[in-house]
Each structure stands twice: as structure tokens, then as C-alpha cells.
Tab-separated table of C-alpha atoms in Angstrom:
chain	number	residue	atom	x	y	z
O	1	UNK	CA	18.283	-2.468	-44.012
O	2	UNK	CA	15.607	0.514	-43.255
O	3	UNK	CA	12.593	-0.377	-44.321
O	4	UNK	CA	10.434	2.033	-42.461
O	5	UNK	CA	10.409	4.172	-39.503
O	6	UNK	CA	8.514	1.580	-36.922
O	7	UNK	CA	8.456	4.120	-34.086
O	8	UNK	CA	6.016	6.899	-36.067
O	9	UNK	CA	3.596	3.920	-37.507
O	10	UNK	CA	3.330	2.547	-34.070
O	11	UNK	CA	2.138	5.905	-32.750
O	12	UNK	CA	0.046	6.546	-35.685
O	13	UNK	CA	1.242	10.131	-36.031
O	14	UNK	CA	-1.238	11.907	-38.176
O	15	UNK	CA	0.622	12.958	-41.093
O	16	UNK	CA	-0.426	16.569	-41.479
O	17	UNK	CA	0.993	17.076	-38.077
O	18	UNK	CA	4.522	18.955	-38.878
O	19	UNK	CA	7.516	16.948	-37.442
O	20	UNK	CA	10.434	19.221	-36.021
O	21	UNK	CA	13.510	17.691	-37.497
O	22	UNK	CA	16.814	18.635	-36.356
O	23	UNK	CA	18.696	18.072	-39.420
O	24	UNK	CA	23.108	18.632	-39.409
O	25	UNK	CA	23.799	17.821	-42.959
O	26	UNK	CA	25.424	14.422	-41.960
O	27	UNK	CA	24.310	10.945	-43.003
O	28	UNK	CA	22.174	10.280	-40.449
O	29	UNK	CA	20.177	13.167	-40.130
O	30	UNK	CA	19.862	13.656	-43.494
O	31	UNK	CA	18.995	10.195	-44.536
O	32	UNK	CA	16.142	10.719	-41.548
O	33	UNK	CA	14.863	13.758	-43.557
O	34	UNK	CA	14.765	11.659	-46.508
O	35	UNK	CA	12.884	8.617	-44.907
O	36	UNK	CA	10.377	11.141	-43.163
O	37	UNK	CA	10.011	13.362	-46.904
O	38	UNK	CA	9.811	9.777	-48.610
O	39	UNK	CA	6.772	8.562	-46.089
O	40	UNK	CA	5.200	12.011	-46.614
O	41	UNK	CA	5.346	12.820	-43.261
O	42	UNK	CA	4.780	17.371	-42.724
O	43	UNK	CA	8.532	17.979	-41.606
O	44	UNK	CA	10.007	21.378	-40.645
O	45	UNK	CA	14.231	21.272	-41.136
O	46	UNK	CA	15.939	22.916	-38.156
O	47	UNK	CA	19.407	23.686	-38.696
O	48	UNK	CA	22.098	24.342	-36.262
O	49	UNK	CA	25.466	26.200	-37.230
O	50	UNK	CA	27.625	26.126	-34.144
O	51	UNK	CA	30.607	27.936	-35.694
O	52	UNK	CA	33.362	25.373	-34.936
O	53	UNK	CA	34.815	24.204	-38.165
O	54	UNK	CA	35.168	25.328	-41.500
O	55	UNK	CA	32.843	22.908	-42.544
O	56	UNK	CA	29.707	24.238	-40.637
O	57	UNK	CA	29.106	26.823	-43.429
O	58	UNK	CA	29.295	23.757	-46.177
O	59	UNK	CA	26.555	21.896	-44.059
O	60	UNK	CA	24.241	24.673	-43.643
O	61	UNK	CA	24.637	24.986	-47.570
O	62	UNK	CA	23.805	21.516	-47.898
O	63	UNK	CA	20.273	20.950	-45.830
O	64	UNK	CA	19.552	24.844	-47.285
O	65	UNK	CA	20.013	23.409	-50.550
O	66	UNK	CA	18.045	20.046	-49.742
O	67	UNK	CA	14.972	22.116	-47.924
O	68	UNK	CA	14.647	24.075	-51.476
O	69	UNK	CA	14.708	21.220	-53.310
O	70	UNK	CA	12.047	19.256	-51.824
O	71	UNK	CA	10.081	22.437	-50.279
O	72	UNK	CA	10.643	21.707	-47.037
O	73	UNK	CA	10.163	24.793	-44.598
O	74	UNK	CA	13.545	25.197	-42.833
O	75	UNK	CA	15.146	27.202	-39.831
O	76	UNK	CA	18.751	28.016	-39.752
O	77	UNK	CA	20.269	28.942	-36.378
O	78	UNK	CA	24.146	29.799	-35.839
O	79	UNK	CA	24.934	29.281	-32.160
O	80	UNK	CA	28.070	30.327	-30.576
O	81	UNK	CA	29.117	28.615	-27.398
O	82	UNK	CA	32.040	30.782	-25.589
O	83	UNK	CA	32.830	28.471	-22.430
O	84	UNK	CA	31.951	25.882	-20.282
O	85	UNK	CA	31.195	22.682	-21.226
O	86	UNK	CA	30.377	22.936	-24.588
O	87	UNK	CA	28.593	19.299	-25.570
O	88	UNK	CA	25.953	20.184	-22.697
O	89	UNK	CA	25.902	23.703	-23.364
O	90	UNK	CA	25.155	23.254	-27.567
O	91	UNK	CA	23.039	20.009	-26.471
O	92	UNK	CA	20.767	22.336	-24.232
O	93	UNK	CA	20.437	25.563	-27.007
O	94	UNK	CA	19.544	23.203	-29.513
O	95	UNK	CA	16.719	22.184	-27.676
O	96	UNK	CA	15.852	25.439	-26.685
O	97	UNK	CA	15.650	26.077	-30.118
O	98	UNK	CA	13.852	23.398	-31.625
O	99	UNK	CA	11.012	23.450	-28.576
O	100	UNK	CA	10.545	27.173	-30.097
O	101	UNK	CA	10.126	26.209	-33.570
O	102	UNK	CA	7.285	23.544	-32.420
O	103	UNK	CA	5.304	26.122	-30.422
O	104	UNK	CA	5.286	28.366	-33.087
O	105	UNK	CA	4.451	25.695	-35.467
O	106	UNK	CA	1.295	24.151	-32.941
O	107	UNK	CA	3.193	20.255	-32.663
O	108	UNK	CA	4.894	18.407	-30.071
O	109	UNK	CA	6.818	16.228	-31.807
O	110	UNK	CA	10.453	16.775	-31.914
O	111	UNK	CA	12.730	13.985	-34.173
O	112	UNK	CA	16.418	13.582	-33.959
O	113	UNK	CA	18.287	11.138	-35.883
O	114	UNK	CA	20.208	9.102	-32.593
O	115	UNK	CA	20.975	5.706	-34.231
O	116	UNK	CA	21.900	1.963	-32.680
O	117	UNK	CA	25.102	3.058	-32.720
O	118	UNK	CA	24.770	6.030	-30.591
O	119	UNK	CA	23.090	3.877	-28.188
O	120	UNK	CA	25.631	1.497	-27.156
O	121	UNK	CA	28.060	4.445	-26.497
O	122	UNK	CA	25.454	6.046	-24.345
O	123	UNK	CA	24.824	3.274	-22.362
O	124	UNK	CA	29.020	2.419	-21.565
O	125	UNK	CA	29.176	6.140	-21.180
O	126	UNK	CA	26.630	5.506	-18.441
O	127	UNK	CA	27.900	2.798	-16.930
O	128	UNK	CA	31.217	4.776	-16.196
O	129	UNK	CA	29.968	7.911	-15.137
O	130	UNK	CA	27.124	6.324	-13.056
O	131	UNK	CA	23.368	6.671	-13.328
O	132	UNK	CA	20.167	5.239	-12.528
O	133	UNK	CA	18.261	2.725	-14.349
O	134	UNK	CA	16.684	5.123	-16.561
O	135	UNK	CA	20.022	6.281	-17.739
O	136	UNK	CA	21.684	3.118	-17.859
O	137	UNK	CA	19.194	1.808	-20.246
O	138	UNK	CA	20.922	4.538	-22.911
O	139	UNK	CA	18.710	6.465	-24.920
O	140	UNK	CA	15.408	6.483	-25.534
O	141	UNK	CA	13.126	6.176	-28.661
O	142	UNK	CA	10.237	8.124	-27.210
O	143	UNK	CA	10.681	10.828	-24.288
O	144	UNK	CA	7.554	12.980	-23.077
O	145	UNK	CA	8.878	16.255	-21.643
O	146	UNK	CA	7.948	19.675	-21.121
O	147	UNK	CA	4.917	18.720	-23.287
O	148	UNK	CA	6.830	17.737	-26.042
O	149	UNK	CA	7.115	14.563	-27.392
O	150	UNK	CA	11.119	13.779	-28.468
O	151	UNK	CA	11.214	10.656	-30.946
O	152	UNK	CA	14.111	8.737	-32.163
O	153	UNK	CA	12.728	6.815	-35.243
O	154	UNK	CA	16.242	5.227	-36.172
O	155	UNK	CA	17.558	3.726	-32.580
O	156	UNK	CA	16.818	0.481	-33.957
O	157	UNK	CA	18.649	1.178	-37.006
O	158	UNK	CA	22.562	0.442	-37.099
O	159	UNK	CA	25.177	3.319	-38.189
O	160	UNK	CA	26.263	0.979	-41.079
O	161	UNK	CA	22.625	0.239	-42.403
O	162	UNK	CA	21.803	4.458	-42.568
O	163	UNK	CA	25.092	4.817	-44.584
O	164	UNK	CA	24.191	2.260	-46.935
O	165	UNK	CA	20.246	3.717	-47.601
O	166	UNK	CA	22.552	6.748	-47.681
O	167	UNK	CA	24.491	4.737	-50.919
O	168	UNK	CA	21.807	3.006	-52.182
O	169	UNK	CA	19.620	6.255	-52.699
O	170	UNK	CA	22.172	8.843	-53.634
O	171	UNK	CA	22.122	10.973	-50.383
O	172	UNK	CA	24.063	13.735	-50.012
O	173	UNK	CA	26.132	14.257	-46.722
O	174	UNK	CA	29.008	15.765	-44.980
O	175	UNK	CA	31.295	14.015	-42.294
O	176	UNK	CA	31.756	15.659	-39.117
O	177	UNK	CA	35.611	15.578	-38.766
O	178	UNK	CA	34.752	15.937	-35.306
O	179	UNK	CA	33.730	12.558	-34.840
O	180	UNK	CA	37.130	11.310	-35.237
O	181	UNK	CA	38.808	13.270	-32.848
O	182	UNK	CA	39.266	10.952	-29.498
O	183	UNK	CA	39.650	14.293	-27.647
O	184	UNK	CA	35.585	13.739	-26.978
O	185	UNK	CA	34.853	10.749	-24.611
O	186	UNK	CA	32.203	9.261	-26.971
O	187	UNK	CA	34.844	8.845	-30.006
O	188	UNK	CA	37.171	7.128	-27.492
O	189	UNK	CA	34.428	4.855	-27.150
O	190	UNK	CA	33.451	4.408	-30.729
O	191	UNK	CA	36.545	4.064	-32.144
O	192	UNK	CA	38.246	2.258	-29.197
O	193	UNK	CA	36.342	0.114	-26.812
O	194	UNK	CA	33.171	-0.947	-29.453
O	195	UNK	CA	35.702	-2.016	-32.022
O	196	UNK	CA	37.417	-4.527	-29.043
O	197	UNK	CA	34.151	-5.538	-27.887
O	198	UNK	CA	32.819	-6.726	-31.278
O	199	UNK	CA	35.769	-8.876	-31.774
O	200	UNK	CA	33.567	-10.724	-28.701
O	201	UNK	CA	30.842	-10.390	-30.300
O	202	UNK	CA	29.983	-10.024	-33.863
O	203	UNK	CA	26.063	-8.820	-33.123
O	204	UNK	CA	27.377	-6.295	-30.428
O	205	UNK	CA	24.829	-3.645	-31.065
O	206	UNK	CA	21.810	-6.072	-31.113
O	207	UNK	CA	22.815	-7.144	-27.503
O	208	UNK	CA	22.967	-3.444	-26.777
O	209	UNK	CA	19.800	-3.072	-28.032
O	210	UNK	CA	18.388	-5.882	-26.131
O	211	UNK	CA	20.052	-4.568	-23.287
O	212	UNK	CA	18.274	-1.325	-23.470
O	213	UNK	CA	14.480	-3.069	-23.777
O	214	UNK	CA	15.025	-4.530	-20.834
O	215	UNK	CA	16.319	-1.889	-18.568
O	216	UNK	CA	13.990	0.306	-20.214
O	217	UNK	CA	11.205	-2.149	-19.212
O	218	UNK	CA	12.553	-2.820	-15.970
O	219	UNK	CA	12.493	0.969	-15.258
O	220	UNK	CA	9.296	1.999	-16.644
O	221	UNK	CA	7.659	-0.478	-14.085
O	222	UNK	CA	9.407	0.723	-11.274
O	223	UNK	CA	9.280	4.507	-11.774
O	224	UNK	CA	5.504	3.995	-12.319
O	225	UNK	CA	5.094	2.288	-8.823
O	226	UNK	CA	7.772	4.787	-7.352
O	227	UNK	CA	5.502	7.734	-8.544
O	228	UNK	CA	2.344	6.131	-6.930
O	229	UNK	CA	4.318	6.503	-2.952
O	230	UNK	CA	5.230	9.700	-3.703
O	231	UNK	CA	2.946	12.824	-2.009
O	232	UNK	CA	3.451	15.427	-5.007
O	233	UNK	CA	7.228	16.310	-4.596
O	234	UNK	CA	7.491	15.187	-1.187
O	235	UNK	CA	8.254	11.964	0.443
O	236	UNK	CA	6.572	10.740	3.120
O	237	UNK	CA	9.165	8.740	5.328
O	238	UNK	CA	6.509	6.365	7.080
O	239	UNK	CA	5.698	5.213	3.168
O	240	UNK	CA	8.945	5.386	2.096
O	241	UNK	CA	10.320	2.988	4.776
O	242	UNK	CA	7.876	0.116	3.788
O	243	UNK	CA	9.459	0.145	0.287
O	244	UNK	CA	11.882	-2.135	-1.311
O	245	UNK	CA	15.185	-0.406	-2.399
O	246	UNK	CA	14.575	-0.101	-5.903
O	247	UNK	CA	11.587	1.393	-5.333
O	248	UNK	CA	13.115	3.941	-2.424
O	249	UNK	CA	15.832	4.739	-4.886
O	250	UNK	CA	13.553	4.931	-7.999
O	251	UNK	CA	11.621	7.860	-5.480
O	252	UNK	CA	14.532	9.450	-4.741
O	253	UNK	CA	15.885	9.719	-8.200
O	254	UNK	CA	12.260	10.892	-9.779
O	255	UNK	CA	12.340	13.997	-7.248
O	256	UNK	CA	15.756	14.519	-8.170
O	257	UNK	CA	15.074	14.532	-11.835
O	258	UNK	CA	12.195	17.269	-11.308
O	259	UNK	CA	14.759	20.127	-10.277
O	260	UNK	CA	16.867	18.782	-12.908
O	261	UNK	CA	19.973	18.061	-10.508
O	262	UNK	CA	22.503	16.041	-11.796
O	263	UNK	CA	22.958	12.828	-9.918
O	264	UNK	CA	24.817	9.370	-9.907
O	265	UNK	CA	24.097	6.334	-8.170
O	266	UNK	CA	26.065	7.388	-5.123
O	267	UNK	CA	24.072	10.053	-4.574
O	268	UNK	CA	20.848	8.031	-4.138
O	269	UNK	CA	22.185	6.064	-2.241
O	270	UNK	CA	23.491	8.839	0.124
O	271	UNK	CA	19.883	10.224	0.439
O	272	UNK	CA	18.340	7.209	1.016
O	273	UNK	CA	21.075	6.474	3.802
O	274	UNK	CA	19.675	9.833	5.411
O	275	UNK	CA	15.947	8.913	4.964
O	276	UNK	CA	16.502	5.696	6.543
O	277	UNK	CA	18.373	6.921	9.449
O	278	UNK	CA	16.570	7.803	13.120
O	279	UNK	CA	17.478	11.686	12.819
O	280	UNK	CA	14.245	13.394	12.527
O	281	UNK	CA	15.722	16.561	11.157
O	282	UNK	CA	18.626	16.811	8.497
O	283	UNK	CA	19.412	18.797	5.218
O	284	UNK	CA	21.625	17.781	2.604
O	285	UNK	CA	23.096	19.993	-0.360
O	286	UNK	CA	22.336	18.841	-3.450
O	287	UNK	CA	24.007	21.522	-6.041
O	288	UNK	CA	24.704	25.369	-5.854
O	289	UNK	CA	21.284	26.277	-5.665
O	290	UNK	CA	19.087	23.226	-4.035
O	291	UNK	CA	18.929	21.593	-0.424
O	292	UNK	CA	17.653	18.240	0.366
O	293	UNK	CA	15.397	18.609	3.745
O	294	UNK	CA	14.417	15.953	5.872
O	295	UNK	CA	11.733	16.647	8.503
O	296	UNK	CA	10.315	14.384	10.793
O	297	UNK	CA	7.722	12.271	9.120
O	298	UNK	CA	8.464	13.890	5.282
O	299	UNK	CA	11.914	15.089	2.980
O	300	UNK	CA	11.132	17.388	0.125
O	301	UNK	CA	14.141	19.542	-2.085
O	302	UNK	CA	13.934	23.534	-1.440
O	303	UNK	CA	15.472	26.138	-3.013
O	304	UNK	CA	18.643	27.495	-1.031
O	305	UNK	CA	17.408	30.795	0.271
O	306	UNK	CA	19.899	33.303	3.129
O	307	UNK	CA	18.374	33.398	6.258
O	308	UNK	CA	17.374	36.461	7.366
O	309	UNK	CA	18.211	37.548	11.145
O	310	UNK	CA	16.899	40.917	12.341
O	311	UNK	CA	15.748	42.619	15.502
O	312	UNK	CA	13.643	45.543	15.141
O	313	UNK	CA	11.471	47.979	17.417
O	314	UNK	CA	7.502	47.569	16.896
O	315	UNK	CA	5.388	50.949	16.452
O	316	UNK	CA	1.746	50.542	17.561
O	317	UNK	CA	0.540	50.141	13.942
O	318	UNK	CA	1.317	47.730	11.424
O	319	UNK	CA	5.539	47.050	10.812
O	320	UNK	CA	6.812	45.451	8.052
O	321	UNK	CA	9.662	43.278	9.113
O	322	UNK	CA	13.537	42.809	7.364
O	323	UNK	CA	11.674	39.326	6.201
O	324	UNK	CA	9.043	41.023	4.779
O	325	UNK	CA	6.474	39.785	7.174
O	326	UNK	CA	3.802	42.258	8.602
O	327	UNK	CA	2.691	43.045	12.167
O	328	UNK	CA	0.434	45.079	13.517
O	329	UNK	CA	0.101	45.912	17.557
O	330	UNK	CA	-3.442	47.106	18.920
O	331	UNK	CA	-4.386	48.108	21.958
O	332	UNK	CA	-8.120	47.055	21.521
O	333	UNK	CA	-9.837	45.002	18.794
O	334	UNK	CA	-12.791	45.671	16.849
O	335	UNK	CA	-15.444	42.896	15.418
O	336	UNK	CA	-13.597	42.702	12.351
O	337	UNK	CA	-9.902	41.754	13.778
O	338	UNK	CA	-10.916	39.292	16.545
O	339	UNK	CA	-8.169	36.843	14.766
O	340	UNK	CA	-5.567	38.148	16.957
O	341	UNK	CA	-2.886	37.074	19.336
O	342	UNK	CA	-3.975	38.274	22.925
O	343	UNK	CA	-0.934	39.255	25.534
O	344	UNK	CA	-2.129	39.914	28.782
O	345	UNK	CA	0.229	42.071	31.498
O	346	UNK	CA	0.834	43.805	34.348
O	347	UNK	CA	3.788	45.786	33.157
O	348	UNK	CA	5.804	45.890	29.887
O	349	UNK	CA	9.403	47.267	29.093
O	350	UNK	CA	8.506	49.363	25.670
O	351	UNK	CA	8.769	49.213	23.137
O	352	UNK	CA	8.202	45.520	21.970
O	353	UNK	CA	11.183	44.242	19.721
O	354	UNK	CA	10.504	41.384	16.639
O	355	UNK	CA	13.546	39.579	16.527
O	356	UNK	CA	14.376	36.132	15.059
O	357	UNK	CA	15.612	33.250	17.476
O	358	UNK	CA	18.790	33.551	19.053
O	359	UNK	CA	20.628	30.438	20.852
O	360	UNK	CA	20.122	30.653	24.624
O	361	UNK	CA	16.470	31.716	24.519
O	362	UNK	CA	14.383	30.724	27.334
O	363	UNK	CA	10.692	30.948	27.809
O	364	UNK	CA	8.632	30.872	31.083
O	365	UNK	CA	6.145	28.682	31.920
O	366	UNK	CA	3.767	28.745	35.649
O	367	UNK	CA	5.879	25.510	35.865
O	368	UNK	CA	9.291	27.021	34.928
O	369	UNK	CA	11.976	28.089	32.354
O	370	UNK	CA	12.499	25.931	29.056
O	371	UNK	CA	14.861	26.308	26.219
O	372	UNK	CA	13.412	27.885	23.008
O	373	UNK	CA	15.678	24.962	21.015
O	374	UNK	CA	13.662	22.210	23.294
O	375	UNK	CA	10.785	23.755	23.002
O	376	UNK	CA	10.304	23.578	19.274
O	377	UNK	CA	12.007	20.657	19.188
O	378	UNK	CA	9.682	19.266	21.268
O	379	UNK	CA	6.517	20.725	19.020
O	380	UNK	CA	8.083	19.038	16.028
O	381	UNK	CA	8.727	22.219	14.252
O	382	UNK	CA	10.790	21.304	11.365
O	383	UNK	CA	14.479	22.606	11.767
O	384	UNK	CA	14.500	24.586	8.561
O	385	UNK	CA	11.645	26.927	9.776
O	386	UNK	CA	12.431	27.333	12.967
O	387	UNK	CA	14.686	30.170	12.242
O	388	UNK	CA	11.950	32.210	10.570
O	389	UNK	CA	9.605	32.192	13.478
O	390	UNK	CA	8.784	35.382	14.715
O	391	UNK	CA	9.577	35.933	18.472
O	392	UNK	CA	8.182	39.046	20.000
O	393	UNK	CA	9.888	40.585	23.217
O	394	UNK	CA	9.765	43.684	25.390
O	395	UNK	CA	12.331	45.645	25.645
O	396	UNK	CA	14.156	43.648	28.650
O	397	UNK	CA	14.278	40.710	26.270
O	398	UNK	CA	11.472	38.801	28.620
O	399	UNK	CA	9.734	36.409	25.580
O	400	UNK	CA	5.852	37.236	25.022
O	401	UNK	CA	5.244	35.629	21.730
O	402	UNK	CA	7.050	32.921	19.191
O	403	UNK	CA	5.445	32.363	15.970
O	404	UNK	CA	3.031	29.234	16.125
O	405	UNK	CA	5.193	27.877	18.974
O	406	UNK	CA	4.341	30.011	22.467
O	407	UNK	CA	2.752	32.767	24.264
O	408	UNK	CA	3.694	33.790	27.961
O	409	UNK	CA	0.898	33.652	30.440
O	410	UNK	CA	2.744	34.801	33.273
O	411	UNK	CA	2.856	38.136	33.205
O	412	UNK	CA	-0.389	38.802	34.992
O	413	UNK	CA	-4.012	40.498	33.707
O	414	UNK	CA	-4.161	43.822	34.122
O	415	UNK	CA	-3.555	45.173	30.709
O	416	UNK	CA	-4.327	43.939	27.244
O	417	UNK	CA	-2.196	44.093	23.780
O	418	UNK	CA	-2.951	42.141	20.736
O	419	UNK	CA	-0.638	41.394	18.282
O	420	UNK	CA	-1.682	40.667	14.492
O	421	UNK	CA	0.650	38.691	11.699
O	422	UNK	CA	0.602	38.802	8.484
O	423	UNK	CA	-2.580	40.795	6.123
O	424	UNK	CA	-5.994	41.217	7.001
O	425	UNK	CA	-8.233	38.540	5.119
């Protein structure tokens, strides 16, 4: 039995503060619109018409019809999904949608009428697919996101107990015929493996939903001590290291969760196999568009970018490089540009080329010849920037300058050239 909507009284939502509803015309949605109109809460109706079934029109006539009735401001959006997957890809515009209706309307609550039911076929959904223990615990009756706060006042509520307030108080409603169609991986579940599993167990979904408070518990404690070892979006290794697993993993799975990559279990585990490892420099690909990088003493996620390679003559003024990086050559400097890199000769090959790092490159020491790759390697320079570093040669390919790395001092003192990257400050 629904008696009242627990979740707004325990955050003592002031009333006059409009409510974003999304609101389908079925009995759960609607009978939330009811319960929120009933409890005079300010609601806004957002309606989404995604153009699949006959019905759709029917269901936009029906929360139209109900909106009017109780002068309830409503939005009406028809959404057409071409390709892809098309759960994730309606899921997503929806959201888009409803996050636009509460900036214009000034509130950051966002309801949606997810029920017990829904709950225990998110959380065996989980389970199969894989997931961390934020997703295993199912769904969630209060999310903060994006600066939005998403509530779910009727997860405690069962599917059976919102169709009989939807009896009891002469609700209208439509039925998805959607919902029976075991095409979709959560009907397969509903009408399928629930139905077995009850036969177990009679109180199924309050199990579920004890399930899920305890998970949910379990993870908020963790996340919150996993967030306190992170540095930003980085992860310091020598930190890292002294933590216990679920608190490596929870890390791992928080900085994940920031670029919004999708991720299992496996995954984590993966990465925290690589963090845990002796190899000071590593990268990992996480999706189309996102690396994992591992570097010495830290790992951090970067966008996938193409490297650049380039080798270009320098004018005695200031070049702009293929990589967008600026360089000037002077043959004296002033007061004002005494922040510059000093090359001292006897003779040079001109002109002087910028290049990027090539393999085989050797630079000369009083002591002797080293390889470039040892060199940084040796300086720590992370692996993923050592192929932007600037090295500056004559024109006989004899190595005068690398970017924060080297600068030759054998090549006598007679003559002077400085060498200035980036913008004046």
C-alpha cells in the first residue's frame, strides 16, 4: 500500500520548488503524478513520444488530457531514434530533455517513476553483464549529477501495490505492449526468471530491496574513502599501492565513471593489474576515444590525440611549428628575453631543423654518446610526452637542444645563439 512518498519528506523538498516529472501515460508514472498532485507538490509533466507504436499518440493524449485537467504545466517531446541501440539512445535524449526543462524552470530535481519491481531486474541485469558495486546495488532512489538531483520516490513501492492505488483511485493508464515482448532483455527477466525465483521465495522483491541497502551502503562508504586517495583525476601509484582492493578498485572505477566509459568488473581488474605491476610506463585503451596512462609514480585517463611528427627548417625569427608550438632564434638577447635557451659554438651546419624524436638518436656528452630513448628514460620523462619534445638540430643532424631533456655543451664558445619556446610572458 502507498501511503506517501518517504523519499521527498525525508529531504524536506520545499513544495513551491517545481518537480520535473517524466510522465509516459502508464500506471506507474501516472499514479506518481497523482501522488505528487495529491501531496501538492509544484510538478511540471514532461512527456516523451518516441514514435514506436500506435499507441504513443493515445498516451500523449492521455497525460495532455490529465495536465489540463489538474493544471499542471506540461512539455510534450516526440523523439525519433533511427539506429543504434535504441534503449540507451531514448534513455540518454530523455534526459537531455528533461535536464532542459529544469534549467529553464530554476530546479534540480528530476522524478521518474522506477518502482521495486524495476529494481530487482536491474540488479540480475547487473549481475550478468558485470558491474561494480555501485551498479550491482540496482538503482538508486537519489542520484546527484550534473547538478541535478534525480529522485525515485516509488523504489520502495512494489509494481502490484502502484496498480492497485491505480484501482483504488480511478487512474487512468495505458499498457506499454512493449513490456511484454521478451525480445528486450529486461522482459525476459520479468516475465521469466522473477516469476521462478518467487516460487523460492514469496517476499522476493523485499530481499531485493534489502539487497540493494546494503550494497548501496557498502558502496557509499567505500567510494567516499576511495575519493579521499585520489589526487583530482589522477592516481598516485605510491598511495594507491597501500590500499586494500576494494578500495584500489573503487579508485579505479570512480575515474572511470568521470569520462563516462563503460566498464565491467574485468576491466578494473585489468587496470589495477597494470597499476600494480613494476612497469613504470604503460597505456591502456579504454574506448574509441580515451587512453589509460600510467607514468612512473601517477596513471591518469587522456584523451586519444595523433601524434604529430614533423621536421622543419628554423628562420631567425619566431616559427610556428606543425604542433603548433612557437620558436623563436636570436642572435643576441635584450633585458626583456633573458629567459632563453643559450647554445654556444664554434661552427654550425645552417639552417637549424625542429624535428620530433626519431629512434636511433644520440646525444653527446664531454663523457660520450648516449641514446636519446635512455636518456629520457633515464630523466623519468613520462613515455606519452616524450614524443612531443622538441629536438633542435643543425643541419648535419648533430643534436643541440631537446625540450626539457638536454643541451650540447660540446661544441665549443666562440659564437652565441639563443633559442626561445613558446610566447613571450
Amino acid at each position: 500500500m502507498i501511503e506517501k512518498l518517504k523519499v521527498l519528506d525525508d529531504l524536506k523538498i520545499d513544495k513551491n520548488k517545481p518537480l520535473i516529472v517524466a510522465v509516459s501515460g502508464g500506471v506507474d508514472s501516472m499514479v506518481l503524478i497523482d501522488l505528487l498532485y495529491k501531496a501538492k507538490y509544484k510538478v511540471i509533466i514532461t512527456h516523451f513520444n518516441h514514435q514506436t507504436r500506435k499507441e504513443n499518440e493515445k498516451e500523449r493524449d492521455l497525460v495532455i488530457s490529465y495536465a489540463i485537467d489538474k493544471n499542471i504545466p506540461y512539455f510534450v517531446y516526440s523523439l525519433k531514434i533511427r539506429s543504434g541501440n535504441f534503449h540507451e539512445k531514448a534513455r540518454n535524449e530523455r534526459y537531455l530533455k528533461l535536464k532542459e526543462v529544469a534549467k529553464t524552470h530554476k530546479t534540480k530535481y528530476i522524478v521518474t517513476a522506477h518502482h521495486l519491481d524495476d529494481l530487482a531486474e536491474t540488479v540480475l541485469m547487473k549481475i550478468t553483464r558485470g558491474s561494480n558495486l555501485y551498479g550491482y546495488a540496482g538503482i538508486h532512489k537519489i542520484v546527484n549529477e550534473d547538478d541535478f538531483i534525480y529522485l525515485k520516490p516509488l523504489l520502495e513501492n512494489t509494481k502490484q501495490e502502484i496498480i492497485d492505488y491505480a484501482l483504488n483511485n480511478e487512474i487512468k493508464y495505458l499498457e506499454d505492449t512493449s513490456n511484454y515482448k521478451d525480445s528486450y532483455m529486461r522482459n525476459r527477466y520479468r516475465h521469466t526468471i522473477i516469476p521462478i525465483m518467487k516460487q523460492e521465495n514469496s517476499n522476493l522483491l523485499n530481499s531485493f530491496n534489502n539487497y540493494h541497502n546494503q550494497v548501496a551502503n557498502a558502496f557509499n562508504y567505500i567510494r567516499k574513502n576511495a575519493i579521499k586517495h585520489l589526487d583530482g583525476l589522477k592516481i598516485k601509484l605510491n598511495t594507491f599501492n597501500k590500499q586494500d582492493i576494494a578500495i584500489k578498485n573503487e579508485m579505479i572505477a570512480y575515474l572511470l565513471e568521470q569520462y563516462e566509459i563503460d566498464f565491467t568488473y574485468d576491466l578494473v581488474i585489468k587496470i589495477n593489474q597494470i597499476l600494480s605491476n613494476n612497469k613504470p610506463n604503460q597505456t591502456y585503451n579504454l574506448s574509441r576515444n580515451y587512453v589509460l596512462i600510467k607514468s612512473y609514480n601517477e596513471a591518469f585517463i587522456e584523451e586519444k590525440t595523433n601524434k604529430i611528427s614533423f621536421e622543419v627548417p628554423l628562420k631567425m625569427k619566431e616559427n610556428t611549428l606543425p604542433n603548433m608550438k612557437k620558436i623563436t632564434l636570436l642572435n643576441n638577447i635584450s633585458h626583456n628575453n633573458i629567459n632563453k635557451i643559450k647554445i654556444c659554438y664554434n661552427e654550425l651546419t645552417l639552417p637549424l631543423i625542429a624535428r620530433t624524436r626519431k629512434n636511433g638518436d644520440v646525444v653527446k656528452f664531454k663523457y660520450g654518446h648516449k641514446k636519446v630513448k635512455d636518456l629520457l628514460i633515464d630523466l623519468k620523462i613520462p613515455r606519452h610526452l616524450r614524443d612531443d619534445l622538441i629536438v633542435i638540430t643543425d643541419s648535419s643532424n648533430t643534436i643541440l637542444y631537446i625540450e626539457n631533456a638536454y643541451l650540447n655543451e660540446t661544441l665549443g664558445n666562440k659564437n652565441n645563439i639563443y633559442i626561445k619556446i613558446g610566447e613571450d610572458k
